[in-house]
Coordinates of C-alpha atoms and ligand atoms in Angstrom, one line a residue:
M17 CA -121.7 74.2 -22.8
V18 CA -121.6 70.7 -20.6
V19 CA -123.7 67.4 -21.5
Q20 CA -124.0 64.5 -19.9
I21 CA -124.4 61.3 -21.8
Y22 CA -124.2 57.2 -20.2
S23 CA -122.2 54.4 -21.6
S24 CA -120.9 51.1 -19.7
A25 CA -117.7 49.6 -18.8
L26 CA -117.3 45.7 -18.3
L27 CA -115.0 44.3 -15.9
G28 CA -115.4 40.7 -16.1
I29 CA -119.0 40.0 -16.1
K30 CA -120.1 42.9 -14.0
A31 CA -120.8 46.3 -15.8
Q32 CA -120.5 49.4 -14.6
K33 CA -122.1 52.9 -15.4
V34 CA -120.0 55.3 -17.1
T35 CA -121.0 59.1 -17.4
I36 CA -119.8 61.1 -20.1
E37 CA -119.1 64.9 -19.6
V38 CA -118.5 66.8 -22.9
H39 CA -117.4 70.1 -22.1
C40 CA -116.9 72.9 -25.6
S41 CA -115.8 76.1 -25.0
L42 CA -114.0 78.8 -27.1
G43 CA -110.4 77.8 -27.9
V44 CA -108.7 75.0 -29.6
G45 CA -108.2 71.7 -28.3
Y46 CA -109.4 68.0 -27.4
H47 CA -108.6 66.4 -24.2
L48 CA -110.2 63.2 -23.0
V49 CA -109.6 62.5 -19.5
G50 CA -110.7 59.5 -17.1
M51 CA -108.5 56.3 -17.6
A52 CA -108.9 55.9 -21.0
D53 CA -107.2 53.3 -22.9
H54 CA -105.7 53.3 -26.5
A55 CA -108.8 52.3 -28.2
V56 CA -110.8 54.7 -26.1
R57 CA -108.3 57.5 -27.1
E58 CA -108.1 56.5 -30.8
S59 CA -112.0 57.2 -30.8
T60 CA -111.3 60.7 -32.1
Y61 CA -110.2 59.7 -35.2
R62 CA -113.3 57.1 -36.0
I63 CA -115.7 60.0 -34.5
A64 CA -114.0 62.7 -36.6
G65 CA -114.9 60.2 -40.0
A66 CA -118.1 59.1 -39.2
L67 CA -119.1 63.1 -38.1
Q68 CA -117.9 63.8 -41.7
S69 CA -120.1 61.1 -43.4
V70 CA -123.3 62.4 -41.9
G71 CA -122.6 66.1 -42.7
H72 CA -121.1 67.0 -39.5
K73 CA -117.6 67.5 -37.9
I74 CA -115.8 68.0 -34.6
P75 CA -115.7 71.9 -34.7
G76 CA -112.8 74.1 -34.0
K77 CA -113.3 74.6 -30.2
K78 CA -111.8 73.5 -27.0
F79 CA -113.3 69.8 -26.0
I80 CA -112.8 68.5 -22.5
I81 CA -114.5 64.9 -22.5
N82 CA -114.4 64.0 -19.0
M83 CA -115.5 60.0 -18.6
A84 CA -116.6 59.2 -14.8
P85 CA -115.9 57.4 -12.7
A86 CA -112.3 58.7 -13.0
D87 CA -110.7 55.5 -11.2
L88 CA -112.0 53.2 -13.7
R89 CA -110.5 51.9 -16.0
K90 CA -112.4 52.5 -19.6
S91 CA -111.6 50.1 -22.8
G92 CA -112.9 49.2 -26.1
A93 CA -114.2 51.3 -28.7
H94 CA -117.6 51.2 -27.8
Y95 CA -117.8 54.2 -26.4
D96 CA -117.7 55.8 -29.8
L97 CA -121.3 56.5 -30.3
A98 CA -121.6 58.1 -27.0
L99 CA -119.0 60.3 -27.4
A100 CA -120.1 61.1 -31.0
I101 CA -123.5 62.2 -29.9
G102 CA -122.2 64.0 -27.1
I103 CA -119.9 66.2 -29.3
L104 CA -122.7 66.9 -31.7
L105 CA -125.0 68.2 -28.5
A106 CA -121.8 70.0 -27.0
S107 CA -121.4 71.9 -30.0
N108 CA -124.8 72.8 -30.7
Q109 CA -125.0 70.8 -34.1
I110 CA -128.1 68.6 -33.0
N111 CA -130.4 68.9 -30.1
A112 CA -132.1 66.2 -28.2
C113 CA -135.8 65.6 -27.8
V114 CA -135.7 62.3 -25.8
D115 CA -134.4 62.0 -22.3
L116 CA -130.8 61.0 -22.4
D117 CA -130.9 60.4 -18.6
Q118 CA -133.0 57.8 -19.5
C119 CA -130.6 56.0 -22.3
L120 CA -127.5 54.0 -22.4
L121 CA -125.3 54.6 -25.8
L122 CA -123.2 51.7 -27.2
G123 CA -121.3 50.8 -30.1
E124 CA -118.1 51.5 -32.2
L125 CA -118.3 53.6 -35.4
A126 CA -116.8 52.8 -38.8
L127 CA -115.3 55.8 -40.7
D128 CA -118.6 55.9 -42.8
G129 CA -120.8 56.5 -39.9
T130 CA -122.0 52.6 -39.3
L131 CA -122.4 51.4 -36.3
R132 CA -120.1 47.8 -35.2
P133 CA -121.3 45.4 -32.6
L134 CA -119.8 45.0 -29.2
K135 CA -119.2 42.2 -26.6
G136 CA -120.5 41.9 -23.5
V137 CA -123.9 43.0 -24.0
L138 CA -126.2 41.1 -21.8
P139 CA -124.4 41.9 -18.8
I140 CA -124.2 45.3 -19.5
V141 CA -127.9 45.6 -20.3
L142 CA -128.8 43.7 -17.2
A143 CA -126.6 46.4 -14.9
A144 CA -128.2 49.3 -16.8
K145 CA -131.9 47.9 -16.0
E146 CA -130.2 47.7 -12.3
H147 CA -129.2 51.6 -12.6
G148 CA -132.8 52.6 -14.0
F149 CA -132.1 53.1 -17.4
S150 CA -135.2 52.8 -19.9
A151 CA -133.7 53.1 -23.4
I152 CA -130.5 51.0 -24.7
I153 CA -129.4 52.3 -28.0
L154 CA -127.1 49.9 -29.7
P155 CA -125.8 48.3 -33.1
E156 CA -128.5 46.1 -34.5
E157 CA -126.1 43.3 -34.2
N158 CA -126.5 43.3 -30.6
A159 CA -130.3 43.9 -30.3
A160 CA -131.6 40.3 -29.8
E161 CA -129.3 39.6 -27.5
A162 CA -130.0 43.0 -25.2
A163 CA -133.5 41.6 -25.8
I164 CA -133.1 38.7 -23.4
V165 CA -133.4 41.3 -20.5
Q166 CA -137.1 42.2 -19.7
G167 CA -138.0 45.6 -19.0
V168 CA -136.0 47.8 -21.0
N169 CA -136.4 49.1 -24.4
I170 CA -134.1 48.5 -26.8
Y171 CA -133.0 50.0 -30.3
G172 CA -131.3 48.6 -32.6
M173 CA -129.7 50.5 -35.3
H174 CA -127.2 50.6 -38.0
H175 CA -125.8 54.0 -38.6
L176 CA -124.7 57.3 -36.8
S177 CA -127.6 59.0 -38.7
Q178 CA -130.3 57.0 -37.3
V179 CA -129.0 57.5 -33.9
M180 CA -129.3 61.0 -34.1
N181 CA -132.7 61.1 -36.4
F182 CA -133.7 59.1 -33.1
I183 CA -132.3 61.6 -30.5
Q184 CA -133.8 64.6 -32.4
G185 CA -137.1 63.0 -32.5
N186 CA -137.2 62.6 -36.2
N187 CA -138.2 59.4 -36.3
T188 CA -138.8 57.8 -39.5
G189 CA -139.5 54.5 -38.7
S190 CA -136.3 53.3 -39.4
S191 CA -135.0 52.5 -35.8
E192 CA -136.7 49.6 -34.8
K193 CA -137.7 49.1 -31.0
I194 CA -136.9 45.5 -29.9
T195 CA -139.0 44.3 -27.2
A196 CA -137.7 41.2 -25.1
Q197 CA -138.6 38.0 -26.4
K198 CA -141.6 36.5 -25.0
D199 CA -140.4 33.2 -24.3
Q200 CA -137.1 34.5 -22.9
C201 CA -138.9 36.5 -20.0
Q202 CA -140.6 33.3 -18.2
Q203 CA -138.5 32.9 -15.2
C204 CA -139.3 29.2 -14.3
R205 CA -139.0 27.9 -18.1
V206 CA -137.2 24.7 -18.4
V207 CA -136.4 23.7 -21.3
R208 CA -134.7 20.0 -22.2
P209 CA -132.4 21.1 -25.2
N210 CA -131.6 18.1 -27.7
N211 CA -128.6 16.4 -27.0
E212 CA -126.4 14.7 -29.5
Y213 CA -125.2 11.9 -27.1
D214 CA -127.8 9.6 -25.3
F215 CA -126.9 6.8 -22.8
S216 CA -129.1 4.3 -25.4
M217 CA -126.2 5.0 -27.5
V218 CA -123.6 2.9 -25.1
R219 CA -123.9 -0.9 -25.1
G220 CA -123.2 -2.6 -21.4
Q221 CA -120.8 -0.7 -19.1
E222 CA -123.6 -0.9 -16.6
T223 CA -121.4 -0.2 -13.4
V224 CA -120.2 3.0 -15.2
K225 CA -123.4 4.2 -16.3
R226 CA -124.7 4.1 -12.4
A227 CA -121.6 5.8 -11.3
L228 CA -122.6 8.5 -13.7
E229 CA -126.0 8.7 -12.6
I230 CA -125.0 9.0 -9.0
A231 CA -122.6 11.7 -10.2
A232 CA -125.4 13.4 -12.1
C233 CA -127.7 13.1 -8.6
G234 CA -125.3 14.7 -6.5
G235 CA -122.7 17.2 -8.6
H236 CA -120.0 14.8 -7.9
N237 CA -116.4 15.0 -10.0
V238 CA -115.8 11.5 -11.7
L239 CA -112.4 10.0 -13.1
M240 CA -113.0 7.1 -15.4
L241 CA -110.0 4.5 -16.2
G242 CA -109.6 1.9 -19.0
P243 CA -108.3 0.9 -22.0
P244 CA -108.5 2.4 -25.3
G245 CA -111.8 2.3 -27.2
S246 CA -113.6 1.3 -24.1
G247 CA -116.3 4.1 -24.3
K248 CA -115.0 6.5 -22.0
T249 CA -115.0 9.9 -24.3
L250 CA -118.5 8.5 -25.5
L251 CA -119.7 8.1 -21.6
A252 CA -118.1 11.5 -20.7
R253 CA -120.1 13.1 -23.8
C254 CA -123.5 11.6 -22.6
L255 CA -123.6 13.1 -19.4
P256 CA -125.3 16.2 -20.3
S257 CA -128.0 14.8 -21.2
I258 CA -128.9 13.2 -18.0
L259 CA -128.3 16.7 -15.8
P260 CA -131.1 18.8 -15.0
P261 CA -132.1 21.5 -17.9
L262 CA -130.5 24.8 -16.6
S263 CA -133.2 26.9 -14.5
Y264 CA -133.3 30.3 -15.7
P265 CA -130.8 32.2 -13.4
E266 CA -128.4 29.5 -14.2
A267 CA -129.0 29.9 -17.8
L268 CA -128.6 33.8 -17.6
Q269 CA -125.1 33.4 -16.0
T270 CA -123.8 30.9 -18.5
T271 CA -125.1 33.0 -21.1
T272 CA -123.6 36.2 -19.6
I273 CA -120.3 33.9 -20.2
Y274 CA -120.5 33.4 -23.7
S275 CA -122.0 37.2 -24.0
V276 CA -118.4 38.5 -22.5
M277 CA -116.7 35.7 -24.7
G278 CA -118.6 37.9 -27.9
Q279 CA -120.2 34.8 -28.8
D280 CA -123.6 35.2 -31.3
L281 CA -126.3 34.9 -29.0
S282 CA -129.2 36.4 -31.4
H283 CA -130.8 32.5 -30.3
G284 CA -131.3 34.2 -27.2
L285 CA -130.5 32.7 -23.7
I286 CA -128.4 29.1 -23.8
Y287 CA -130.4 26.7 -21.9
K288 CA -128.0 23.9 -22.9
R289 CA -125.5 22.7 -20.3
P290 CA -122.4 23.5 -21.3
F291 CA -120.0 20.4 -22.1
R292 CA -116.1 21.6 -22.8
S293 CA -113.7 19.1 -23.5
P294 CA -110.3 21.5 -24.0
H295 CA -107.2 19.4 -25.3
H296 CA -104.8 18.6 -23.2
S297 CA -102.2 20.8 -24.8
I298 CA -104.0 23.7 -23.6
S299 CA -102.1 26.3 -21.1
D300 CA -103.3 27.1 -17.6
K301 CA -104.4 30.7 -18.9
A302 CA -106.6 29.2 -21.2
L303 CA -108.0 26.9 -19.2
I304 CA -108.8 29.2 -16.3
G305 CA -108.8 32.4 -17.8
G306 CA -106.3 35.2 -18.6
G307 CA -104.9 37.5 -20.8
R308 CA -104.2 41.5 -20.7
Y309 CA -107.7 42.2 -20.1
P310 CA -108.6 38.7 -18.5
M311 CA -111.0 37.0 -20.4
P312 CA -113.0 33.8 -19.4
G313 CA -111.1 30.2 -20.0
E314 CA -112.6 27.1 -20.1
I315 CA -113.7 26.2 -16.6
S316 CA -115.8 29.4 -16.6
M317 CA -117.2 28.5 -20.5
A318 CA -118.0 25.3 -18.4
H319 CA -120.1 27.0 -15.6
N320 CA -123.3 25.1 -14.9
G321 CA -122.3 22.3 -17.0
V322 CA -119.2 19.8 -17.4
L323 CA -115.5 20.2 -17.7
F324 CA -113.9 17.0 -19.5
L325 CA -110.3 16.6 -19.2
D326 CA -109.9 13.6 -21.7
E327 CA -106.6 11.9 -21.1
L328 CA -105.8 13.1 -17.7
P329 CA -102.2 12.6 -17.0
E330 CA -101.4 14.3 -20.7
F331 CA -102.0 17.6 -19.3
T332 CA -98.9 19.6 -17.4
R333 CA -99.1 19.5 -14.0
K334 CA -99.0 23.6 -13.7
T335 CA -102.6 23.5 -15.8
L336 CA -103.8 21.0 -13.1
E337 CA -102.4 22.8 -10.5
A338 CA -104.5 26.1 -11.4
L339 CA -107.4 24.0 -11.2
R340 CA -107.4 23.9 -7.8
Q341 CA -108.9 27.1 -6.3
P342 CA -111.3 27.5 -9.3
L343 CA -112.8 24.1 -8.4
E344 CA -112.8 24.4 -4.7
E345 CA -114.5 27.9 -4.8
G346 CA -116.6 27.5 -7.8
K347 CA -114.9 31.0 -9.1
V348 CA -111.8 32.2 -10.6
H349 CA -110.2 35.1 -9.5
L350 CA -108.3 37.0 -12.1
S351 CA -105.9 40.0 -10.7
R352 CA -104.1 42.7 -12.4
A353 CA -102.1 45.6 -11.2
Q354 CA -105.3 48.2 -11.0
Y355 CA -108.3 45.7 -10.8
S356 CA -109.5 42.2 -10.6
V357 CA -112.1 40.0 -12.3
T358 CA -114.2 37.0 -11.1
Y359 CA -115.3 34.9 -13.2
P360 CA -117.7 31.7 -12.1
S361 CA -116.5 28.4 -12.5
A362 CA -119.2 25.9 -10.7
V363 CA -118.4 22.9 -12.9
M364 CA -119.1 19.2 -12.6
L365 CA -115.3 17.8 -13.0
V366 CA -114.9 14.3 -15.3
C367 CA -111.9 13.1 -16.2
S368 CA -110.4 10.0 -18.2
M369 CA -107.5 8.1 -17.9
N370 CA -106.2 5.6 -20.5
P371 CA -103.5 3.4 -17.8
S372 CA -102.3 1.4 -20.9
A373 CA -101.0 4.4 -23.0
E374 CA -97.9 3.5 -20.8
G375 CA -97.3 0.2 -22.6
S376 CA -98.3 -2.1 -19.9
G377 CA -101.4 -2.7 -18.4
D378 CA -100.2 -0.9 -14.9
I379 CA -100.8 2.2 -13.8
S380 CA -97.4 2.8 -12.1
A381 CA -97.0 5.1 -9.2
N382 CA -94.9 7.4 -11.8
Y383 CA -97.7 7.8 -14.0
L384 CA -100.1 8.4 -10.9
K385 CA -97.4 11.0 -9.6
K386 CA -98.6 13.6 -12.4
I387 CA -102.2 13.7 -11.2
S388 CA -101.9 13.1 -8.0
G389 CA -102.8 15.2 -4.7
P390 CA -105.0 18.5 -5.2
L391 CA -106.3 17.5 -7.9
L392 CA -107.2 13.9 -7.3
D393 CA -108.4 15.0 -3.6
R394 CA -111.3 16.6 -5.6
I395 CA -112.6 13.7 -7.4
D396 CA -115.5 11.7 -5.6
L397 CA -115.6 8.8 -7.8
H398 CA -113.0 6.4 -9.6
V399 CA -114.8 4.1 -11.9
E400 CA -112.9 1.5 -14.1
V401 CA -114.5 1.1 -17.8
P402 CA -113.4 -2.1 -19.2
A403 CA -113.5 -3.1 -22.5
V404 CA -117.0 -4.2 -24.1
S405 CA -117.2 -7.6 -25.2
F406 CA -118.4 -8.5 -28.7
E407 CA -121.6 -9.8 -27.8
K408 CA -122.4 -7.0 -25.6
L409 CA -121.3 -4.5 -28.4
S410 CA -123.9 -6.1 -30.9
E411 CA -127.0 -6.4 -28.5
T412 CA -129.3 -5.0 -30.5
S413 CA -132.2 -4.0 -27.8
P414 CA -131.6 -0.4 -26.8
S415 CA -130.2 0.7 -23.9
E416 CA -132.2 3.1 -21.1
S417 CA -132.3 6.2 -22.4
S418 CA -130.9 9.4 -21.1
A419 CA -134.8 10.9 -20.7
K420 CA -135.4 8.1 -18.2
I421 CA -132.4 8.3 -16.5
C422 CA -132.8 12.1 -16.4
Q423 CA -136.4 11.6 -14.7
R424 CA -134.7 9.9 -11.5
V425 CA -131.7 12.5 -11.6
L426 CA -134.4 15.2 -11.3
A427 CA -136.3 13.4 -8.1
T428 CA -133.1 13.0 -6.4
R429 CA -131.9 16.5 -6.8
Q430 CA -135.1 18.1 -5.6
R431 CA -134.7 15.8 -2.6
Q432 CA -131.3 17.6 -2.1
M433 CA -132.9 21.0 -3.0
N434 CA -135.5 20.3 0.0
R435 CA -132.5 19.6 2.3
F436 CA -130.3 22.6 1.3
K437 CA -132.9 25.2 1.2
Q438 CA -130.9 27.7 3.9
Q439 CA -127.4 26.9 2.1
T440 CA -126.2 28.4 -1.4
F441 CA -125.5 25.0 -2.8
T442 CA -128.1 22.6 -4.3
C443 CA -126.0 19.1 -4.3
N444 CA -124.3 16.7 -1.9
A445 CA -121.0 17.2 -3.6
H446 CA -120.9 20.5 -2.2
M447 CA -121.3 19.6 1.4
S448 CA -118.6 21.2 3.8
G449 CA -118.0 19.5 7.0
K450 CA -120.6 20.9 8.9
E451 CA -123.4 20.1 6.7
I452 CA -121.6 16.2 6.6
E453 CA -121.9 16.1 10.5
A454 CA -125.6 17.3 10.2
Y455 CA -126.8 15.3 7.4
C456 CA -125.0 12.6 7.1
T457 CA -125.1 10.7 10.6
L458 CA -123.6 7.4 10.5
K459 CA -125.3 4.5 12.6
K460 CA -122.9 2.2 14.3
P461 CA -123.2 -0.8 11.8
V462 CA -122.5 1.6 9.0
L463 CA -119.7 3.5 10.7
N464 CA -118.0 0.1 11.5
L465 CA -118.3 -1.1 7.9
L466 CA -116.6 2.2 6.7
E467 CA -113.9 1.7 9.1
Q468 CA -113.1 -1.9 8.3
A469 CA -113.4 -1.0 4.4
M470 CA -110.9 1.9 5.0
S471 CA -108.6 0.0 7.1
Q472 CA -108.5 -3.3 4.9
L473 CA -108.9 -1.3 1.3
G474 CA -106.0 0.8 2.7
L475 CA -107.8 4.2 1.9
S476 CA -106.5 7.5 2.9
A477 CA -108.1 9.9 5.4
R478 CA -108.9 12.0 1.9
A479 CA -111.0 9.3 0.9
Y480 CA -113.4 9.6 4.3
H481 CA -115.5 12.4 3.4
R482 CA -116.0 12.1 -0.5
I483 CA -117.0 8.4 0.4
I484 CA -119.6 9.8 2.8
K485 CA -120.9 12.3 0.7
V486 CA -121.4 9.9 -2.1
A487 CA -123.0 7.5 0.2
R488 CA -125.8 10.3 1.1
T489 CA -126.3 10.3 -2.7
I490 CA -126.9 6.8 -2.9
A491 CA -129.3 6.7 0.1
D492 CA -131.4 9.8 -1.5
M493 CA -131.4 7.8 -4.6
D494 CA -133.1 4.9 -2.9
Q495 CA -135.2 8.0 -0.7
S496 CA -133.8 6.9 2.4
Q497 CA -133.6 8.8 4.8
D498 CA -130.4 7.2 6.7
I499 CA -127.3 6.2 4.9
R500 CA -127.5 2.3 4.8
A501 CA -124.5 -0.3 4.7
E502 CA -125.6 -1.2 1.4
H503 CA -125.2 2.5 0.3
M504 CA -122.4 2.9 2.5
A505 CA -120.5 -0.3 0.8
E506 CA -121.4 1.0 -2.7
A507 CA -119.6 4.3 -2.3
V508 CA -116.7 2.5 -1.3
Q509 CA -116.6 0.6 -4.4
Y510 CA -115.9 4.0 -6.4
R511 CA -112.4 4.7 -5.0
V512 CA -110.3 2.5 -6.9
L513 CA -107.3 4.5 -7.1
D514 CA -107.3 5.5 -3.6
R515 CA -107.2 1.5 -3.2
Q516 CA -103.9 1.4 -5.3
L517 CA -102.0 4.9 -4.4
D518 CA -100.8 3.3 -1.4
K519 CA -99.8 0.0 -3.1
G520 CA -98.0 2.0 -5.6
I521 CA -99.4 -0.1 -8.6
I522 CA -103.0 -0.6 -10.0
R523 CA -103.4 -3.5 -12.7
I524 CA -106.4 -2.9 -15.1
Ligands
LIG603 N1 -120.2 0.4 -24.5 C1 -119.9 1.1 -26.0 N2 -121.5 1.1 -26.4 C2 -121.2 1.3 -27.8 N3 -120.3 2.1 -28.4 C3 -119.0 2.0 -27.9 C4 -118.9 1.3 -26.6 N4 -117.5 1.5 -26.5 C5 -117.3 2.0 -27.3 N5 -118.0 2.2 -28.2 C6 -117.5 2.8 -29.5 O1 -116.2 2.9 -29.8 C7 -115.5 4.2 -30.0 C8 -114.6 4.6 -29.1 O2 -114.9 5.0 -27.7 P1 -114.3 6.3 -27.1 O3 -113.6 7.0 -28.1 O4 -115.3 6.8 -26.6 O5 -113.3 5.5 -26.3 P2 -112.0 5.5 -25.2 O6 -112.4 4.9 -24.1 O7 -112.2 7.1 -25.2 O8 -110.9 5.6 -26.2 P3 -109.3 6.2 -25.8 O9 -108.6 5.8 -24.9 O10 -108.9 5.6 -26.9 O11 -109.7 7.8 -26.1 C9 -117.1 5.2 -29.6 O12 -117.1 6.0 -30.7 C10 -118.1 4.5 -30.0 O13 -118.8 4.3 -30.9
LIG604 MG1 -111.1 8.7 -25.5

């Protein structure tokens, strides 16, 4: 007799349907085929133990278990439940009263039959819905996460016996059907999460705050330069508080990454913009992702949020080089011999540098060499963060709150969204040469100003497009259709490093 059961394989953030065919006939033997890895092959022992715990067994017959598609790698212990149910059905130890063609089974079995949770439930359930499955049976620890997805019945169970009862129609009420959490399902729901850091905490630093507001408005990458204790880290931590809240599709993407990482998602979708601040000793694999079964790195965990590289020159050159392609494309491709996975990595990059860490107050060309080149090329705004005077620090009147700044950011973002309706991106920072040409026409005096500034300040060619994009954002903040001279003049200011690189030295 042959039975078919369905489960799922996760490759990166993409899940695929896996059909498990169990053939049981006279004879002896147990053959598991279909590119199953070690953990799947070991399932036999876990299943034998679990079946015994519920008064059943793998009978002395010949089993051929085929996991299709055959060319898809199957890894992980979450196939245990589907395999165990397949064996019980194929050997006529139980009969199914529910339509198993509509049902996806997931979960690792303990030797006593308990179901153990798995990682990556959210992308699996999303794909299952797309494939037309109407019910998912999985460990109860994963049920709340699965219930993020609307329109699929989720059955969270804690033991194999409960699953058997459910399949045989002896539902004693112990298996709980969980419906999608109402508040998660509103596609346009916008939630303003609480932020620990708020710009009202920062005294003075008006120029830096202005630069960070521009960055938030246009999605630009920023580099902050300043002496120790001037508030660089504090300012960077405040940035997420002025970014627009995640939209429903963005929250779904970001939550999917955390699901693959196996984080607790029992509270539902993550609406808070991620802020990741990896230590400078991080390896390139941990930053962009990797491993035998490639997992997301810090840059993907910061997807739709901020990746903060504090003390930029302390990162190894190799690590920073690895960031090039993911920053450019907004995704990371990780290839292995038989397959490759892609994780999203659309981040705002914020970096800080402390030139006086070198001993003198100068940034030497040598110091800059560590970070110059490709990475610097991708940073639109360089801003100096001077030490704050005692008078400023001791001021009691509160600074402008993040909520207020955020309102302006939201309005400016809306203007860009209207402009980029036909495009796949929504921010000025992501414009390519073509869009710059279309949306950033410069009138003669403005063009002259840019030319003059570039030659006088000795700005390199790479600064050219960056300055125009920033000027576009400043004009948008000013609700101006045209990029005017004052917008351009301000944008030019934010190229501190370009100015100094050519001279070989910078003094803060
Ligand atoms: N402008 C400011 N307003 C209020 N507090 C400030 C300001 N600048 C610094 N501070 C205080 O000083 C502390 C140190 O600032 P922070 O760690 O952000 O400095 P930093 O520039 O990152 O220094 P380092 O280069 O040593 O990392 C902050 O936690 C904050 O309490
Ligand atoms: Mg710091």
